[in-house]
PDB file of C-alpha atoms and ligand atoms in Angstrom:
ATOM      1  CA  UNK A   1      17.280  -0.508  -1.690  1.00 98.00           C
ATOM      2  CA  UNK A   2      14.127   0.135  -4.396  1.00 98.00           C
ATOM      3  CA  UNK A   3      11.136  -0.556  -2.546  1.00 98.00           C
ATOM      4  CA  UNK A   4       7.362  -0.360  -4.651  1.00 98.00           C
ATOM      5  CA  UNK A   5       4.331   0.274  -2.119  1.00 98.00           C
ATOM      6  CA  UNK A   6       0.589   0.000  -3.198  1.00 98.00           C
ATOM      7  CA  UNK A   7      -1.640   2.547  -0.525  1.00 98.00           C
ATOM      8  CA  UNK A   8      -5.616   1.996  -0.569  1.00 97.00           C
ATOM      9  CA  UNK A   9      -8.114   4.132   0.737  1.00 97.00           C
ATOM     10  CA  UNK A  10     -11.934   3.701   0.888  1.00 96.00           C
ATOM     11  CA  UNK A  11     -13.066   5.395   4.114  1.00 95.00           C
ATOM     12  CA  UNK A  12     -13.340   9.011   4.568  1.00 95.00           C
ATOM     13  CA  UNK A  13     -11.178  11.748   2.867  1.00 97.00           C
ATOM     14  CA  UNK A  14      -9.083   9.185   0.863  1.00 97.00           C
ATOM     15  CA  UNK A  15      -7.120  11.768  -0.987  1.00 98.00           C
ATOM     16  CA  UNK A  16      -6.239  13.427   1.949  1.00 98.00           C
ATOM     17  CA  UNK A  17      -5.660  10.124   3.796  1.00 98.00           C
ATOM     18  CA  UNK A  18      -3.671   8.562   0.719  1.00 98.00           C
ATOM     19  CA  UNK A  19      -1.449  11.951   1.098  1.00 98.00           C
ATOM     20  CA  UNK A  20      -1.010  12.098   4.814  1.00 98.00           C
ATOM     21  CA  UNK A  21       0.323   8.441   4.265  1.00 98.00           C
ATOM     22  CA  UNK A  22       2.957   9.417   1.837  1.00 98.00           C
ATOM     23  CA  UNK A  23       4.680  12.739   3.598  1.00 98.00           C
ATOM     24  CA  UNK A  24       5.136   9.815   6.221  1.00 98.00           C
ATOM     25  CA  UNK A  25       6.236   7.409   4.406  1.00 98.00           C
ATOM     26  CA  UNK A  26       8.870  10.117   3.945  1.00 97.00           C
ATOM     27  CA  UNK A  27       8.891  11.153   6.939  1.00 97.00           C
ATOM     28  CA  UNK A  28       9.566   7.496   8.291  1.00 98.00           C
ATOM     29  CA  UNK A  29       9.810   4.678   6.090  1.00 98.00           C
ATOM     30  CA  UNK A  30      12.138   5.691   3.376  1.00 97.00           C
ATOM     31  CA  UNK A  31      12.589   8.753   0.458  1.00 98.00           C
ATOM     32  CA  UNK A  32       9.346   8.665  -1.673  1.00 98.00           C
ATOM     33  CA  UNK A  33      10.785   8.884  -4.988  1.00 97.00           C
ATOM     34  CA  UNK A  34       8.182   8.614  -7.591  1.00 98.00           C
ATOM     35  CA  UNK A  35       4.154   8.640  -7.145  1.00 98.00           C
ATOM     36  CA  UNK A  36       1.844   7.669  -9.677  1.00 98.00           C
ATOM     37  CA  UNK A  37      -1.344   9.155 -10.515  1.00 98.00           C
ATOM     38  CA  UNK A  38      -4.401   8.024  -8.358  1.00 98.00           C
ATOM     39  CA  UNK A  39      -6.921   5.755  -9.405  1.00 98.00           C
ATOM     40  CA  UNK A  40     -10.293   5.196  -8.077  1.00 98.00           C
ATOM     41  CA  UNK A  41     -11.219   1.853  -8.366  1.00 98.00           C
ATOM     42  CA  UNK A  42     -14.208  -0.784  -7.837  1.00 97.00           C
ATOM     43  CA  UNK A  43     -13.976  -3.005  -4.007  1.00 97.00           C
ATOM     44  CA  UNK A  44     -12.391  -6.517  -5.325  1.00 95.00           C
ATOM     45  CA  UNK A  45     -13.120  -8.581  -2.721  1.00 92.00           C
ATOM     46  CA  UNK A  46     -16.153  -7.755  -0.242  1.00 91.00           C
ATOM     47  CA  UNK A  47     -17.481  -5.693  -3.387  1.00 94.00           C
ATOM     48  CA  UNK A  48     -20.478  -4.057  -1.556  1.00 93.00           C
ATOM     49  CA  UNK A  49     -18.140  -1.368   0.641  1.00 94.00           C
ATOM     50  CA  UNK A  50     -17.630   2.549  -0.966  1.00 96.00           C
ATOM     51  CA  UNK A  51     -15.387   2.734  -4.092  1.00 98.00           C
ATOM     52  CA  UNK A  52     -11.702   3.044  -3.371  1.00 98.00           C
ATOM     53  CA  UNK A  53      -8.455   5.534  -4.437  1.00 98.00           C
ATOM     54  CA  UNK A  54      -5.226   3.186  -5.102  1.00 98.00           C
ATOM     55  CA  UNK A  55      -1.942   4.150  -6.007  1.00 98.00           C
ATOM     56  CA  UNK A  56       1.907   3.372  -5.878  1.00 98.00           C
ATOM     57  CA  UNK A  57       4.829   4.784  -4.515  1.00 98.00           C
ATOM     58  CA  UNK A  58       8.657   4.470  -5.483  1.00 98.00           C
ATOM     59  CA  UNK A  59      10.822   4.593  -1.979  1.00 98.00           C
ATOM     60  CA  UNK A  60      14.036   4.717  -1.333  1.00 98.00           C
ATOM     61  CA  UNK A  61      14.315   3.185   1.656  1.00 98.00           C
ATOM     62  CA  UNK A  62      17.750   1.814   4.304  1.00 98.00           C
ATOM     63  CA  UNK A  63      14.920  -0.364   6.559  1.00 98.00           C
ATOM     64  CA  UNK A  64      14.646  -4.134   6.325  1.00 98.00           C
ATOM     65  CA  UNK A  65      11.980  -5.629   5.248  1.00 98.00           C
ATOM     66  CA  UNK A  66      10.292  -6.152   8.556  1.00 98.00           C
ATOM     67  CA  UNK A  67      11.222  -2.889   9.599  1.00 98.00           C
ATOM     68  CA  UNK A  68      10.045  -1.566   6.889  1.00 98.00           C
ATOM     69  CA  UNK A  69       6.307  -3.201   7.371  1.00 98.00           C
ATOM     70  CA  UNK A  70       6.135  -1.496  10.910  1.00 98.00           C
ATOM     71  CA  UNK A  71       6.838   1.616   9.908  1.00 98.00           C
ATOM     72  CA  UNK A  72       3.910   1.182   6.979  1.00 98.00           C
ATOM     73  CA  UNK A  73       1.515  -0.474   9.719  1.00 96.00           C
ATOM     74  CA  UNK A  74       2.708   2.587  12.247  1.00 97.00           C
ATOM     75  CA  UNK A  75       1.562   4.998   9.869  1.00 97.00           C
ATOM     76  CA  UNK A  76      -2.248   3.228   9.016  1.00 96.00           C
ATOM     77  CA  UNK A  77      -2.418   2.795  13.006  1.00 94.00           C
ATOM     78  CA  UNK A  78      -1.378   6.594  13.016  1.00 95.00           C
ATOM     79  CA  UNK A  79      -3.866   7.634  10.347  1.00 95.00           C
ATOM     80  CA  UNK A  80      -6.848   5.603  11.906  1.00 90.00           C
ATOM     81  CA  UNK A  81      -6.530   2.442  10.415  1.00 81.00           C
ATOM     82  CA  UNK A  82      -8.251  -0.551  12.805  1.00 78.00           C
ATOM     83  CA  UNK A  83      -7.028  -4.659  12.302  1.00 72.00           C
ATOM     84  CA  UNK A  84     -10.409  -5.296  12.865  1.00 70.00           C
ATOM     85  CA  UNK A  85     -11.070  -3.768   9.409  1.00 66.00           C
ATOM     86  CA  UNK A  86      -8.268  -5.861   7.523  1.00 68.00           C
ATOM     87  CA  UNK A  87      -9.084  -8.913   9.141  1.00 68.00           C
ATOM     88  CA  UNK A  88     -12.848  -8.500   8.595  1.00 75.00           C
ATOM     89  CA  UNK A  89     -13.145  -7.098   5.030  1.00 77.00           C
ATOM     90  CA  UNK A  90     -14.332  -2.926   6.645  1.00 81.00           C
ATOM     91  CA  UNK A  91     -13.673  -0.308   4.864  1.00 88.00           C
ATOM     92  CA  UNK A  92     -10.046   0.588   5.798  1.00 89.00           C
ATOM     93  CA  UNK A  93      -8.921   4.407   6.122  1.00 94.00           C
ATOM     94  CA  UNK A  94      -5.369   3.625   4.245  1.00 96.00           C
ATOM     95  CA  UNK A  95      -3.668   0.070   3.824  1.00 96.00           C
ATOM     96  CA  UNK A  96      -0.555   0.217   3.151  1.00 97.00           C
ATOM     97  CA  UNK A  97       1.435  -2.463   1.312  1.00 98.00           C
ATOM     98  CA  UNK A  98       5.047  -3.677   0.518  1.00 98.00           C
ATOM     99  CA  UNK A  99       5.104  -4.940  -3.377  1.00 98.00           C
ATOM    100  CA  UNK A 100       8.398  -4.736  -4.314  1.00 98.00           C
ATOM    101  CA  UNK A 101      11.423  -4.854  -2.320  1.00 98.00           C
ATOM    102  CA  UNK A 102      14.336  -4.924  -4.797  1.00 98.00           C
ATOM    103  CA  UNK A 103      14.607  -7.867  -6.232  1.00 97.00           C
ATOM    104  CA  UNK A 104      13.916  -9.933  -2.753  1.00 98.00           C
ATOM    105  CA  UNK A 105      12.003 -12.322  -2.117  1.00 98.00           C
ATOM    106  CA  UNK A 106      10.715 -12.951   1.148  1.00 98.00           C
ATOM    107  CA  UNK A 107       7.853 -15.494   2.791  1.00 98.00           C
ATOM    108  CA  UNK A 108       7.537 -15.311   6.458  1.00 97.00           C
ATOM    109  CA  UNK A 109       3.713 -15.615   7.624  1.00 96.00           C
ATOM    110  CA  UNK A 110       3.931 -11.511   8.762  1.00 96.00           C
ATOM    111  CA  UNK A 111       5.602 -10.795   5.279  1.00 98.00           C
ATOM    112  CA  UNK A 112       5.933 -11.748   2.051  1.00 98.00           C
ATOM    113  CA  UNK A 113       7.324 -10.309  -1.558  1.00 98.00           C
ATOM    114  CA  UNK A 114       6.768 -10.131  -3.934  1.00 98.00           C
ATOM    115  CA  UNK A 115       3.363  -9.239  -2.679  1.00 98.00           C
ATOM    116  CA  UNK A 116       1.277 -12.831  -3.663  1.00 97.00           C
ATOM    117  CA  UNK A 117      -1.485 -11.149  -5.057  1.00 96.00           C
ATOM    118  CA  UNK A 118       0.323  -8.389  -7.577  1.00 97.00           C
ATOM    119  CA  UNK A 119      -0.971 -10.024 -10.210  1.00 96.00           C
ATOM    120  CA  UNK A 120      -4.606 -10.525  -9.986  1.00 96.00           C
ATOM    121  CA  UNK A 121      -5.177  -7.484  -8.781  1.00 97.00           C
ATOM    122  CA  UNK A 122      -5.691  -4.582 -11.307  1.00 98.00           C
ATOM    123  CA  UNK A 123      -6.023  -1.510  -8.672  1.00 98.00           C
ATOM    124  CA  UNK A 124      -2.344  -2.481  -8.123  1.00 98.00           C
ATOM    125  CA  UNK A 125      -0.824  -3.232 -11.732  1.00 98.00           C
ATOM    126  CA  UNK A 126      -2.111   0.001 -13.283  1.00 98.00           C
ATOM    127  CA  UNK A 127      -0.498   2.375 -10.702  1.00 98.00           C
ATOM    128  CA  UNK A 128       2.478   0.525 -10.222  1.00 98.00           C
ATOM    129  CA  UNK A 129       2.968   0.327 -14.453  1.00 98.00           C
ATOM    130  CA  UNK A 130       3.066   4.621 -14.294  1.00 98.00           C
ATOM    131  CA  UNK A 131       6.280   4.132 -12.119  1.00 98.00           C
ATOM    132  CA  UNK A 132       7.820   0.316 -12.854  1.00 97.00           C
ATOM    133  CA  UNK A 133       9.046  -0.122 -16.529  1.00 88.00           C
TER     134      UNK A 133
HETATM  135  O1  GSY B 201      -4.888  -3.876   0.290  1.00 76.33           O
HETATM  136  C1  GSY B 201      -5.863  -4.156  -0.943  1.00 76.33           C
HETATM  137  C2  GSY B 201      -7.188  -3.811   0.139  1.00 76.33           C
HETATM  138  N1  GSY B 201      -8.400  -3.686  -0.951  1.00 76.33           N
HETATM  139  C3  GSY B 201      -8.923  -3.156  -2.338  1.00 76.33           C
HETATM  140  C4  GSY B 201      -8.704  -1.479  -2.680  1.00 76.33           C
HETATM  141  O2  GSY B 201      -6.727  -1.362  -1.942  1.00 76.33           O
HETATM  142  N2  GSY B 201      -8.515  -1.284  -3.515  1.00 76.33           N
HETATM  143  C5  GSY B 201      -9.710  -2.169  -4.446  1.00 76.33           C
HETATM  144  N3  GSY B 201      -9.804  -1.713  -5.676  1.00 76.33           N
HETATM  145  N4  GSY B 201     -10.267  -3.315  -3.489  1.00 76.33           N
HETATM  146  C6  GSY B 201      -9.527  -3.820  -2.578  1.00 76.33           C
HETATM  147  N5  GSY B 201      -9.755  -5.104  -1.739  1.00 76.33           N
HETATM  148  C7  GSY B 201      -9.335  -4.786  -0.849  1.00 76.33           C
HETATM  149  S1  GSY B 201      -8.970  -6.509   0.471  1.00 76.33           S
END
């Protein structure tokens, strides 16, 4: 299945963390086919925090959606991501969001596909436009 993911980091060595996350995806989630350039973006939501680096990747995966989510969360954890960062809107070492999973839709408490906030997030739309036509 062709899947598009969004990655963001605004804590620590942001570029290195994104590189490690993409390498982790390649090893455990699926083959990375395309990667956008990395964009420096202003924080959206809680604005009094450091600038983000964001990018998008396309992967080819055999994992079903919830298993893919678990693989992404494992990579986030390995790279030092704390659950409280997400819950409290704090700076985060790495965030990996599933944007599209082929043409499939999913609406569960754990995971919604397509990601419900794509359209309002320029930090997703710009890198995504580089790799999704
Ligand atoms: O999952 C999104 C995390 N996030 C970001 C982000 O990745 N980039 C920018 N620019 N702002 C953000 N606000 C949140 S939450």
